[in-house]
Short mmCIF file of C-alpha atoms and ligand atoms in Angstrom, two decimals:
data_model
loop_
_atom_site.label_atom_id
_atom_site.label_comp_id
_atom_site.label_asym_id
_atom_site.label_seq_id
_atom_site.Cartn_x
_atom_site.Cartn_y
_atom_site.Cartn_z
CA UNK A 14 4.74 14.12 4.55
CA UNK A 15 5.72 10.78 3.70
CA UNK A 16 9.54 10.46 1.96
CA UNK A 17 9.54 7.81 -0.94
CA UNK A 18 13.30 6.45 -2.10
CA UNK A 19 13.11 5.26 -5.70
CA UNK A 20 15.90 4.12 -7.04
CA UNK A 21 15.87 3.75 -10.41
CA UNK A 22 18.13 0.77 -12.03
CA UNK A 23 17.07 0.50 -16.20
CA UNK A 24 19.63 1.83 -19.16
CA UNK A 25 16.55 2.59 -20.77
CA UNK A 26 15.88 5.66 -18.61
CA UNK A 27 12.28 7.37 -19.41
CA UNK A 28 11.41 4.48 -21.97
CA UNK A 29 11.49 1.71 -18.92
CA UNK A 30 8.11 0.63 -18.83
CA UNK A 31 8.90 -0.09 -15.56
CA UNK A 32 10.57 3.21 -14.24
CA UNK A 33 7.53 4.39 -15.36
CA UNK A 34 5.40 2.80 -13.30
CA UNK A 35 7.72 3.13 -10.49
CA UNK A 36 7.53 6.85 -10.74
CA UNK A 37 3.19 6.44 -10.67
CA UNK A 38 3.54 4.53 -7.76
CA UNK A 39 5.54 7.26 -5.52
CA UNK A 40 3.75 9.60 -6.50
CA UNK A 41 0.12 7.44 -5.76
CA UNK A 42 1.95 7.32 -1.73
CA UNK A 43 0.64 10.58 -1.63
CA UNK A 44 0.44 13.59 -3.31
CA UNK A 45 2.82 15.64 -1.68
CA UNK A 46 5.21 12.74 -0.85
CA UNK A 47 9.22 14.02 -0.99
CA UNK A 48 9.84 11.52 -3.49
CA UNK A 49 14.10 11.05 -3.70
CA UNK A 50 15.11 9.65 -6.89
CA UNK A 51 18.18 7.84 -7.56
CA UNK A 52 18.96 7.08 -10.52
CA UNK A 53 22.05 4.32 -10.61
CA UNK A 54 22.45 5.03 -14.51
CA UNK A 55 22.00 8.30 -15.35
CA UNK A 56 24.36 8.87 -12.06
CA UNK A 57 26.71 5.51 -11.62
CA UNK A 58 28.06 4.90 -8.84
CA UNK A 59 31.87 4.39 -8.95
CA UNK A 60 33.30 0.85 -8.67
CA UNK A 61 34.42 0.19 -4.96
CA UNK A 62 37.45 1.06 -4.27
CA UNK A 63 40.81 -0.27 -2.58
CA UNK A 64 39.87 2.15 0.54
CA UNK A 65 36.24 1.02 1.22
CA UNK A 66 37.09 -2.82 0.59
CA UNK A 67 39.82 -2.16 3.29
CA UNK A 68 37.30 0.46 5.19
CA UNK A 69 34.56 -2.66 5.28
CA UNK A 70 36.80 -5.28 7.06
CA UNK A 71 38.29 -2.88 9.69
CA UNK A 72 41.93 -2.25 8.09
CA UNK A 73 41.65 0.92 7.25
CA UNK A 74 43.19 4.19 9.14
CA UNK A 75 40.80 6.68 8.10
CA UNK A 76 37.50 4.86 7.37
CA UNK A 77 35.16 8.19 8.01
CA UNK A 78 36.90 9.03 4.20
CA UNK A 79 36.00 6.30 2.82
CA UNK A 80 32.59 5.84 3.86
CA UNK A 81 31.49 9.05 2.78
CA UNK A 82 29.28 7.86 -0.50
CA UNK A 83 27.73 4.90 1.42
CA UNK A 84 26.86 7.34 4.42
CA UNK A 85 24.96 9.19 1.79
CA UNK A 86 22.94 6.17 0.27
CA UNK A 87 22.79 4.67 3.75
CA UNK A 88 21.37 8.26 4.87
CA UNK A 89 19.15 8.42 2.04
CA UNK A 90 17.31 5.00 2.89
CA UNK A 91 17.44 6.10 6.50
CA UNK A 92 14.88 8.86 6.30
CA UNK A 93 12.51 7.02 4.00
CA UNK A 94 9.37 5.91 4.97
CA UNK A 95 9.33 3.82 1.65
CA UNK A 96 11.39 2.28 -0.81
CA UNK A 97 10.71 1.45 -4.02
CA UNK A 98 13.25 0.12 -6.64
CA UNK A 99 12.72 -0.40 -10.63
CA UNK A 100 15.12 -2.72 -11.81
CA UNK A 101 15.41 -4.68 -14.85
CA UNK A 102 16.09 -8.77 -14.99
CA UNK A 103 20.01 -9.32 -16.34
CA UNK A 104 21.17 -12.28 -17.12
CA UNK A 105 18.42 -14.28 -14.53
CA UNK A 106 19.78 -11.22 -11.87
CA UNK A 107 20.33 -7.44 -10.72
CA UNK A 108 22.18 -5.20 -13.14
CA UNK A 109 25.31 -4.79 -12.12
CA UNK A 110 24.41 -0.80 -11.09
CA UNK A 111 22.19 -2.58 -8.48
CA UNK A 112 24.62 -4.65 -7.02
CA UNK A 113 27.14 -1.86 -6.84
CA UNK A 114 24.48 0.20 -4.72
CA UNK A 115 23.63 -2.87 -2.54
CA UNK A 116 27.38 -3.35 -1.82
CA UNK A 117 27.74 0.52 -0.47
CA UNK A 118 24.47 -0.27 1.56
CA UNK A 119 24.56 -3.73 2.75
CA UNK A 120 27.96 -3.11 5.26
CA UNK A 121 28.51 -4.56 8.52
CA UNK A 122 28.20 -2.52 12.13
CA UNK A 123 26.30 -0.09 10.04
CA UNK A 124 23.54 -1.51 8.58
CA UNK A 125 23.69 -5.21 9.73
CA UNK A 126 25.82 -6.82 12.66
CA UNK A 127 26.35 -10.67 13.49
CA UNK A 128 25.50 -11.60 16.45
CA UNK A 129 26.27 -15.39 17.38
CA UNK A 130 26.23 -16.15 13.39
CA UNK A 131 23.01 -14.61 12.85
CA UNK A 132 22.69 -11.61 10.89
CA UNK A 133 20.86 -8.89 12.52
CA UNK A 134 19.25 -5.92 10.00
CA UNK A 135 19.93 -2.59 11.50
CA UNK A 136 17.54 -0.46 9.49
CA UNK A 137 14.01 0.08 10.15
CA UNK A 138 11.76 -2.18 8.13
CA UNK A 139 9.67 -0.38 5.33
CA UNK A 140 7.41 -0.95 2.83
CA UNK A 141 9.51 -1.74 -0.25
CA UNK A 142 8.06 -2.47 -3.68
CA UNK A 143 10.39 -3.87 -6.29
CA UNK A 144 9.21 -3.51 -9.65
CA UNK A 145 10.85 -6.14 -11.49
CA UNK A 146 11.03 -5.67 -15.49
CA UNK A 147 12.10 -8.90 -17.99
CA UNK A 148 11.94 -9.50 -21.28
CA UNK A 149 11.03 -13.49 -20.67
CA UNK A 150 9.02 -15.04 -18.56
CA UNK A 151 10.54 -16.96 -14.99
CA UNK A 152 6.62 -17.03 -13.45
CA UNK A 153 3.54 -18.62 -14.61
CA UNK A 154 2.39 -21.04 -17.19
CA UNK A 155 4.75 -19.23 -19.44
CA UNK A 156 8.48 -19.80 -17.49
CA UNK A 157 11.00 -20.68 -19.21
CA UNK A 158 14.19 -19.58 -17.55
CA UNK A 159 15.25 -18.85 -13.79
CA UNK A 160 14.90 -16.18 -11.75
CA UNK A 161 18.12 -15.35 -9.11
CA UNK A 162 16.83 -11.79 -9.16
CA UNK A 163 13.76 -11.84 -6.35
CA UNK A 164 15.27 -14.80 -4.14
CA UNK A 165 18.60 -13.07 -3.85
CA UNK A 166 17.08 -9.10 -3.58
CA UNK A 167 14.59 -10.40 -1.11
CA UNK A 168 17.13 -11.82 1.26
CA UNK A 169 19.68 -9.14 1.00
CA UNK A 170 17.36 -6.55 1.49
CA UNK A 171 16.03 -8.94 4.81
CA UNK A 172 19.99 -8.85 5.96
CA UNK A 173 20.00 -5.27 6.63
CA UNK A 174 16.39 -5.10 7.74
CA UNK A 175 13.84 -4.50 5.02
CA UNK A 176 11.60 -7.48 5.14
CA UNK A 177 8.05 -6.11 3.53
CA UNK A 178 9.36 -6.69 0.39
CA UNK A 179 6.53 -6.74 -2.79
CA UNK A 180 7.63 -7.75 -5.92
CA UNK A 181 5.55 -6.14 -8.98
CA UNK A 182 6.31 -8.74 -11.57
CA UNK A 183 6.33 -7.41 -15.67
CA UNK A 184 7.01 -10.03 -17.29
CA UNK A 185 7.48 -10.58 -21.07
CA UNK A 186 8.71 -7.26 -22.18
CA UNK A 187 10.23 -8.61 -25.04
CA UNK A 188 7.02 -9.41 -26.37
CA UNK A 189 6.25 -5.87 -28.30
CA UNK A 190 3.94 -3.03 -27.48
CA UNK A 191 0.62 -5.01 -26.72
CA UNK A 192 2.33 -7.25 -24.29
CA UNK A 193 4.25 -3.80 -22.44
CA UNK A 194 0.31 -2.60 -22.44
CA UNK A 195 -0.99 -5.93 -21.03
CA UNK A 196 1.50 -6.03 -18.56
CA UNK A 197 1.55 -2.58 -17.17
CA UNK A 198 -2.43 -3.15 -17.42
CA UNK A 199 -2.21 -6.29 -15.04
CA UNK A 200 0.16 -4.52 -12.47
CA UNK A 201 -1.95 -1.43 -12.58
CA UNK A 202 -5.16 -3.48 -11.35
CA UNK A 203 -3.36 -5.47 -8.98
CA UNK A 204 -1.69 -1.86 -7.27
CA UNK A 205 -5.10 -0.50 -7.24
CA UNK A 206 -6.37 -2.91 -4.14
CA UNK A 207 -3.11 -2.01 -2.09
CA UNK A 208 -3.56 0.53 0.45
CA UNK A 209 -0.82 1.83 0.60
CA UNK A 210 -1.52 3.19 -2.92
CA UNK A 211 -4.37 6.12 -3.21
CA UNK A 212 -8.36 4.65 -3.32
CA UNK A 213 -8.34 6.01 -6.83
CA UNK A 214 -7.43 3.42 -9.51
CA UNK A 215 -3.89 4.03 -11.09
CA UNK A 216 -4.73 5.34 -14.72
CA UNK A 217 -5.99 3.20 -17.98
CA UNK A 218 -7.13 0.85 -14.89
CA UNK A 219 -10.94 -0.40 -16.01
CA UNK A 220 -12.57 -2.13 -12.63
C1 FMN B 329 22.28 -7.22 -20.42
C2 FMN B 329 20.86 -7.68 -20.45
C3 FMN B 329 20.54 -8.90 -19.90
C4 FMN B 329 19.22 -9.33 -19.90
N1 FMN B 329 18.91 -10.51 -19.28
C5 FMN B 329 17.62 -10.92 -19.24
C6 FMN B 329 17.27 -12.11 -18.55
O1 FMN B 329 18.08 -12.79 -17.95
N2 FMN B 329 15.98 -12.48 -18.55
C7 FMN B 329 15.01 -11.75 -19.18
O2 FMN B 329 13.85 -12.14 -19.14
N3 FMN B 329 15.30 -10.61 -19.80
C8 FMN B 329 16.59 -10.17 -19.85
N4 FMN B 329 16.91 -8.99 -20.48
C9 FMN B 329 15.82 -8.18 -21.06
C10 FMN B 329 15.35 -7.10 -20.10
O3 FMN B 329 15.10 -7.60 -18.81
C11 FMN B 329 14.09 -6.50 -20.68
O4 FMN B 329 14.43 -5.84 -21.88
C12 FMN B 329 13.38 -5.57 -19.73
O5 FMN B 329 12.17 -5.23 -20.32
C13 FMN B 329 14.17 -4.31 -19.50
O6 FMN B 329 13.40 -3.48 -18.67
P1 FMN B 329 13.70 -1.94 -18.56
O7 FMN B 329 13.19 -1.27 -19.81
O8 FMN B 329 13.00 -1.48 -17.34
O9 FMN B 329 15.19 -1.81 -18.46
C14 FMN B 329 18.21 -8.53 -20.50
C15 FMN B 329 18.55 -7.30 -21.07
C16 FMN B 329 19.85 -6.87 -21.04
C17 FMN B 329 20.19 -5.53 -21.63
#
């Protein structure tokens, strides 16, 4: 059976429009899909510490100690077939419970190495869906601010190997109820024509 890694990033929990589509989306992999949910707010992760900064660049005596938590997220993206994160857009980038997860993750001689300057991904690539929640709008006829998020997730998640990276774009959440509708609607339709999503439509979806 396929394993699904959703990490979920949103301080709104079971109201993120997004989380909530995240969590239709593993479950639309398949069925019975071992779905492992992280969820970087309900369970933060603790700020890095003097041992793993140490532990990262090679100075430290006992690194096994201090690698311990990112073995465990590293181990938990490991035996995923797919990864799907719900994060929310903060101030134009990832909250900072993202970033602290990417920085236990993203380590060299574990999960990238540099070889001649180039950085070389050491995971296997899988598909990865990011469903990206803002209040604004950064895409469309709409924009009006920038976006740091996608460029900068995109190419850190490319670093340590993960290149089939789709975004799922919800813009405008600020906008009240009908917009959250209209824009869950939109992604809905648009996940209903990937395959890697059942053949039925996702629910409220009218073809
Ligand atoms: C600290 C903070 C910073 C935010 N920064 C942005 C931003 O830069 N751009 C934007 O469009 N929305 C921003 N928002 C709004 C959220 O992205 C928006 O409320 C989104 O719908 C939250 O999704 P969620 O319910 O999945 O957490 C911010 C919200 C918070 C709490």
């Amino acid at each position: 059976m396929p394993r699904v890694l959703l990490l979920e990033c949103s301080p709104n929990d079971l109201a993120s429009p997004g989380g909530q589509l995240a969590r239709e989306m593993a479950r639309r992999i398949h069925p019975k899909a071992e779905v492992i949910v992280r969820n970087l707010v309900r369970e933060p992760l603790p700020p890095l510490c003097a041992g793993y900064a140490e532990a990262v660049v090679g100075k430290s005596d006992c690194p096994e100690a201090a690698f311990t938590l990112s073995e465990q997220l590293i181990g938990e993206l490991e035996v995923s077939h797919y990864l799907i994160i719900s994060t929310p857009m903060h101030n134009y980038m990832v909250p900072a419970a993202l970033k602290l997860w990417l920085d236990y993750v993203v380590r060299i001689h574990r999960t990238f190495e540099i070889y001649d300057g180039r950085r070389d991904g050491l995971l296997e690539d899988r598909p990865t869906f990011v469903v990206l929640s803002s209040g604004g709008h950064y895409l469309g006829a709409k924009a009006k601010q920038m976006d740091f998020l996608s460029p900068y997730l995109r190419h850190v998640l490319g670093i340590i190997g993960l290149h089939h990276v789709e975004y799922v774009h919800l813009q405008g959440l600020a906008d009240g109820d009908e917009a959250v509708a209209a824009a869950l609607q939109q992604a809905r339709e648009r996940l209903s024509f990937n395959p890697v999503f059942a053949p039925e439509p996702f629910p409220d979806v009218v073809l």
